[in-house]
């Protein structure tokens, strides 16, 4: 992983246009592949890791679940999972 400062230096040298990518790689100590990637607009220092908000589980109010009686964030995920599992059992048992 490259530091943003190093990437910025590579970009600056690329923008100057006086050094070849090979020379820039030698001067900055990064690989020619990385210099080439930076020249093409890729950012090896900032790998895209943006993910959705699906892991934001504790979203509901904390309360007493009417299904299992537990103190949970409603709607109760445990009861939801149990309901899905029970439904699956019924379906497979009918065949
Ligand atoms: Zn429950």
JSON list of C-alpha atoms and ligand atoms in Angstrom, two decimals:
[
{"chain": "A", "resi": 1, "resn": "UNK", "atom": "CA", "xyz": [0.00, 0.00, 0.00]},
{"chain": "A", "resi": 2, "resn": "UNK", "atom": "CA", "xyz": [1.44, 3.35, -1.01]},
{"chain": "A", "resi": 3, "resn": "UNK", "atom": "CA", "xyz": [1.22, 6.45, 1.07]},
{"chain": "A", "resi": 4, "resn": "UNK", "atom": "CA", "xyz": [-0.97, 9.22, -0.42]},
{"chain": "A", "resi": 5, "resn": "UNK", "atom": "CA", "xyz": [2.06, 11.50, -0.31]},
{"chain": "A", "resi": 6, "resn": "UNK", "atom": "CA", "xyz": [4.07, 9.13, -2.49]},
{"chain": "A", "resi": 7, "resn": "UNK", "atom": "CA", "xyz": [1.22, 8.80, -4.95]},
{"chain": "A", "resi": 8, "resn": "UNK", "atom": "CA", "xyz": [0.96, 12.59, -5.06]},
{"chain": "A", "resi": 9, "resn": "UNK", "atom": "CA", "xyz": [4.67, 12.81, -5.80]},
{"chain": "A", "resi": 10, "resn": "UNK", "atom": "CA", "xyz": [4.34, 10.31, -8.64]},
{"chain": "A", "resi": 11, "resn": "UNK", "atom": "CA", "xyz": [1.42, 12.27, -10.06]},
{"chain": "A", "resi": 12, "resn": "UNK", "atom": "CA", "xyz": [3.35, 15.50, -9.82]},
{"chain": "A", "resi": 13, "resn": "UNK", "atom": "CA", "xyz": [6.29, 14.00, -11.74]},
{"chain": "A", "resi": 14, "resn": "UNK", "atom": "CA", "xyz": [3.91, 12.56, -14.32]},
{"chain": "A", "resi": 15, "resn": "UNK", "atom": "CA", "xyz": [2.26, 15.95, -14.72]},
{"chain": "A", "resi": 16, "resn": "UNK", "atom": "CA", "xyz": [5.62, 17.63, -15.21]},
{"chain": "A", "resi": 17, "resn": "UNK", "atom": "CA", "xyz": [6.23, 15.32, -18.13]},
{"chain": "A", "resi": 18, "resn": "UNK", "atom": "CA", "xyz": [10.00, 15.56, -17.95]},
{"chain": "A", "resi": 19, "resn": "UNK", "atom": "CA", "xyz": [10.64, 12.03, -16.69]},
{"chain": "A", "resi": 20, "resn": "UNK", "atom": "CA", "xyz": [9.59, 8.75, -18.23]},
{"chain": "A", "resi": 21, "resn": "UNK", "atom": "CA", "xyz": [7.43, 6.40, -16.18]},
{"chain": "A", "resi": 22, "resn": "UNK", "atom": "CA", "xyz": [10.44, 4.14, -15.82]},
{"chain": "A", "resi": 23, "resn": "UNK", "atom": "CA", "xyz": [12.51, 7.03, -14.45]},
{"chain": "A", "resi": 24, "resn": "UNK", "atom": "CA", "xyz": [9.73, 8.11, -12.10]},
{"chain": "A", "resi": 25, "resn": "UNK", "atom": "CA", "xyz": [9.52, 4.57, -10.78]},
{"chain": "A", "resi": 26, "resn": "UNK", "atom": "CA", "xyz": [13.27, 4.56, -10.13]},
{"chain": "A", "resi": 27, "resn": "UNK", "atom": "CA", "xyz": [13.19, 7.98, -8.46]},
{"chain": "A", "resi": 28, "resn": "UNK", "atom": "CA", "xyz": [10.20, 7.36, -6.18]},
{"chain": "A", "resi": 29, "resn": "UNK", "atom": "CA", "xyz": [10.90, 3.69, -5.48]},
{"chain": "A", "resi": 30, "resn": "UNK", "atom": "CA", "xyz": [7.49, 2.40, -6.60]},
{"chain": "A", "resi": 31, "resn": "UNK", "atom": "CA", "xyz": [7.03, -0.23, -9.27]},
{"chain": "A", "resi": 32, "resn": "UNK", "atom": "CA", "xyz": [6.60, 0.75, -12.92]},
{"chain": "A", "resi": 33, "resn": "UNK", "atom": "CA", "xyz": [3.25, -0.98, -12.88]},
{"chain": "A", "resi": 34, "resn": "UNK", "atom": "CA", "xyz": [2.11, 1.30, -10.08]},
{"chain": "A", "resi": 35, "resn": "UNK", "atom": "CA", "xyz": [3.40, 4.38, -11.88]},
{"chain": "A", "resi": 36, "resn": "UNK", "atom": "CA", "xyz": [1.52, 3.24, -14.96]},
{"chain": "A", "resi": 37, "resn": "UNK", "atom": "CA", "xyz": [-1.65, 2.70, -12.95]},
{"chain": "A", "resi": 38, "resn": "UNK", "atom": "CA", "xyz": [-1.40, 6.14, -11.40]},
{"chain": "A", "resi": 39, "resn": "UNK", "atom": "CA", "xyz": [-0.83, 7.64, -14.86]},
{"chain": "A", "resi": 40, "resn": "UNK", "atom": "CA", "xyz": [-4.07, 5.99, -15.99]},
{"chain": "A", "resi": 41, "resn": "UNK", "atom": "CA", "xyz": [-5.98, 7.43, -13.10]},
{"chain": "A", "resi": 42, "resn": "UNK", "atom": "CA", "xyz": [-6.07, 4.45, -10.77]},
{"chain": "A", "resi": 43, "resn": "UNK", "atom": "CA", "xyz": [-5.48, 5.01, -7.10]},
{"chain": "A", "resi": 44, "resn": "UNK", "atom": "CA", "xyz": [-3.55, 2.17, -5.47]},
{"chain": "A", "resi": 45, "resn": "UNK", "atom": "CA", "xyz": [-3.53, 4.09, -2.22]},
{"chain": "A", "resi": 46, "resn": "UNK", "atom": "CA", "xyz": [-7.30, 4.21, -2.01]},
{"chain": "A", "resi": 47, "resn": "UNK", "atom": "CA", "xyz": [-8.70, 0.80, -2.78]},
{"chain": "A", "resi": 48, "resn": "UNK", "atom": "CA", "xyz": [-12.46, 1.10, -3.15]},
{"chain": "A", "resi": 49, "resn": "UNK", "atom": "CA", "xyz": [-13.94, -0.61, -0.14]},
{"chain": "A", "resi": 50, "resn": "UNK", "atom": "CA", "xyz": [-17.29, 1.07, 0.02]},
{"chain": "A", "resi": 51, "resn": "UNK", "atom": "CA", "xyz": [-20.02, -1.33, 0.98]},
{"chain": "A", "resi": 52, "resn": "UNK", "atom": "CA", "xyz": [-23.71, -1.01, 1.61]},
{"chain": "A", "resi": 53, "resn": "UNK", "atom": "CA", "xyz": [-25.37, -0.34, 4.92]},
{"chain": "A", "resi": 54, "resn": "UNK", "atom": "CA", "xyz": [-26.63, -3.88, 5.35]},
{"chain": "A", "resi": 55, "resn": "UNK", "atom": "CA", "xyz": [-24.54, -4.42, 8.44]},
{"chain": "A", "resi": 56, "resn": "UNK", "atom": "CA", "xyz": [-26.39, -1.69, 10.27]},
{"chain": "A", "resi": 57, "resn": "UNK", "atom": "CA", "xyz": [-28.47, -4.19, 12.22]},
{"chain": "A", "resi": 58, "resn": "UNK", "atom": "CA", "xyz": [-29.39, -2.43, 15.44]},
{"chain": "A", "resi": 59, "resn": "UNK", "atom": "CA", "xyz": [-31.76, 0.02, 13.83]},
{"chain": "A", "resi": 60, "resn": "UNK", "atom": "CA", "xyz": [-35.08, -0.53, 15.62]},
{"chain": "A", "resi": 61, "resn": "UNK", "atom": "CA", "xyz": [-36.15, 0.46, 19.12]},
{"chain": "A", "resi": 62, "resn": "UNK", "atom": "CA", "xyz": [-35.05, -1.72, 22.03]},
{"chain": "A", "resi": 63, "resn": "UNK", "atom": "CA", "xyz": [-38.04, -3.57, 23.43]},
{"chain": "A", "resi": 64, "resn": "UNK", "atom": "CA", "xyz": [-39.63, -6.81, 24.62]},
{"chain": "A", "resi": 65, "resn": "UNK", "atom": "CA", "xyz": [-40.19, -9.27, 21.78]},
{"chain": "A", "resi": 66, "resn": "UNK", "atom": "CA", "xyz": [-43.74, -10.72, 21.82]},
{"chain": "A", "resi": 67, "resn": "UNK", "atom": "CA", "xyz": [-42.44, -13.87, 20.15]},
{"chain": "A", "resi": 68, "resn": "UNK", "atom": "CA", "xyz": [-39.53, -15.01, 22.28]},
{"chain": "A", "resi": 69, "resn": "UNK", "atom": "CA", "xyz": [-39.82, -12.61, 25.20]},
{"chain": "A", "resi": 70, "resn": "UNK", "atom": "CA", "xyz": [-36.27, -11.43, 24.82]},
{"chain": "A", "resi": 71, "resn": "UNK", "atom": "CA", "xyz": [-35.12, -7.85, 25.12]},
{"chain": "A", "resi": 72, "resn": "UNK", "atom": "CA", "xyz": [-34.09, -7.14, 21.55]},
{"chain": "A", "resi": 73, "resn": "UNK", "atom": "CA", "xyz": [-33.94, -4.50, 18.89]},
{"chain": "A", "resi": 74, "resn": "UNK", "atom": "CA", "xyz": [-37.31, -4.72, 17.19]},
{"chain": "A", "resi": 75, "resn": "UNK", "atom": "CA", "xyz": [-38.24, -6.30, 14.93]},
{"chain": "A", "resi": 76, "resn": "UNK", "atom": "CA", "xyz": [-36.75, -9.38, 16.56]},
{"chain": "A", "resi": 77, "resn": "UNK", "atom": "CA", "xyz": [-34.21, -10.93, 14.27]},
{"chain": "A", "resi": 78, "resn": "UNK", "atom": "CA", "xyz": [-34.13, -14.19, 16.21]},
{"chain": "A", "resi": 79, "resn": "UNK", "atom": "CA", "xyz": [-37.85, -14.74, 15.72]},
{"chain": "A", "resi": 80, "resn": "UNK", "atom": "CA", "xyz": [-37.54, -13.74, 12.09]},
{"chain": "A", "resi": 81, "resn": "UNK", "atom": "CA", "xyz": [-34.83, -16.34, 11.55]},
{"chain": "A", "resi": 82, "resn": "UNK", "atom": "CA", "xyz": [-36.86, -18.95, 13.44]},
{"chain": "A", "resi": 83, "resn": "UNK", "atom": "CA", "xyz": [-39.92, -18.20, 11.33]},
{"chain": "A", "resi": 84, "resn": "UNK", "atom": "CA", "xyz": [-37.93, -18.57, 8.14]},
{"chain": "A", "resi": 85, "resn": "UNK", "atom": "CA", "xyz": [-36.40, -21.83, 9.36]},
{"chain": "A", "resi": 86, "resn": "UNK", "atom": "CA", "xyz": [-39.80, -23.21, 10.41]},
{"chain": "A", "resi": 87, "resn": "UNK", "atom": "CA", "xyz": [-41.27, -22.28, 7.03]},
{"chain": "A", "resi": 88, "resn": "UNK", "atom": "CA", "xyz": [-38.42, -24.07, 5.29]},
{"chain": "A", "resi": 89, "resn": "UNK", "atom": "CA", "xyz": [-39.03, -27.19, 7.37]},
{"chain": "A", "resi": 90, "resn": "UNK", "atom": "CA", "xyz": [-42.74, -27.23, 6.57]},
{"chain": "A", "resi": 91, "resn": "UNK", "atom": "CA", "xyz": [-42.05, -26.86, 2.87]},
{"chain": "A", "resi": 92, "resn": "UNK", "atom": "CA", "xyz": [-39.51, -29.65, 2.75]},
{"chain": "A", "resi": 93, "resn": "UNK", "atom": "CA", "xyz": [-41.75, -31.88, 4.91]},
{"chain": "A", "resi": 94, "resn": "UNK", "atom": "CA", "xyz": [-44.70, -31.49, 2.54]},
{"chain": "A", "resi": 95, "resn": "UNK", "atom": "CA", "xyz": [-42.87, -33.16, -0.27]},
{"chain": "B", "resi": 1, "resn": "LIG", "atom": "ZN1", "xyz": [-38.09, -12.72, 19.38]}
]
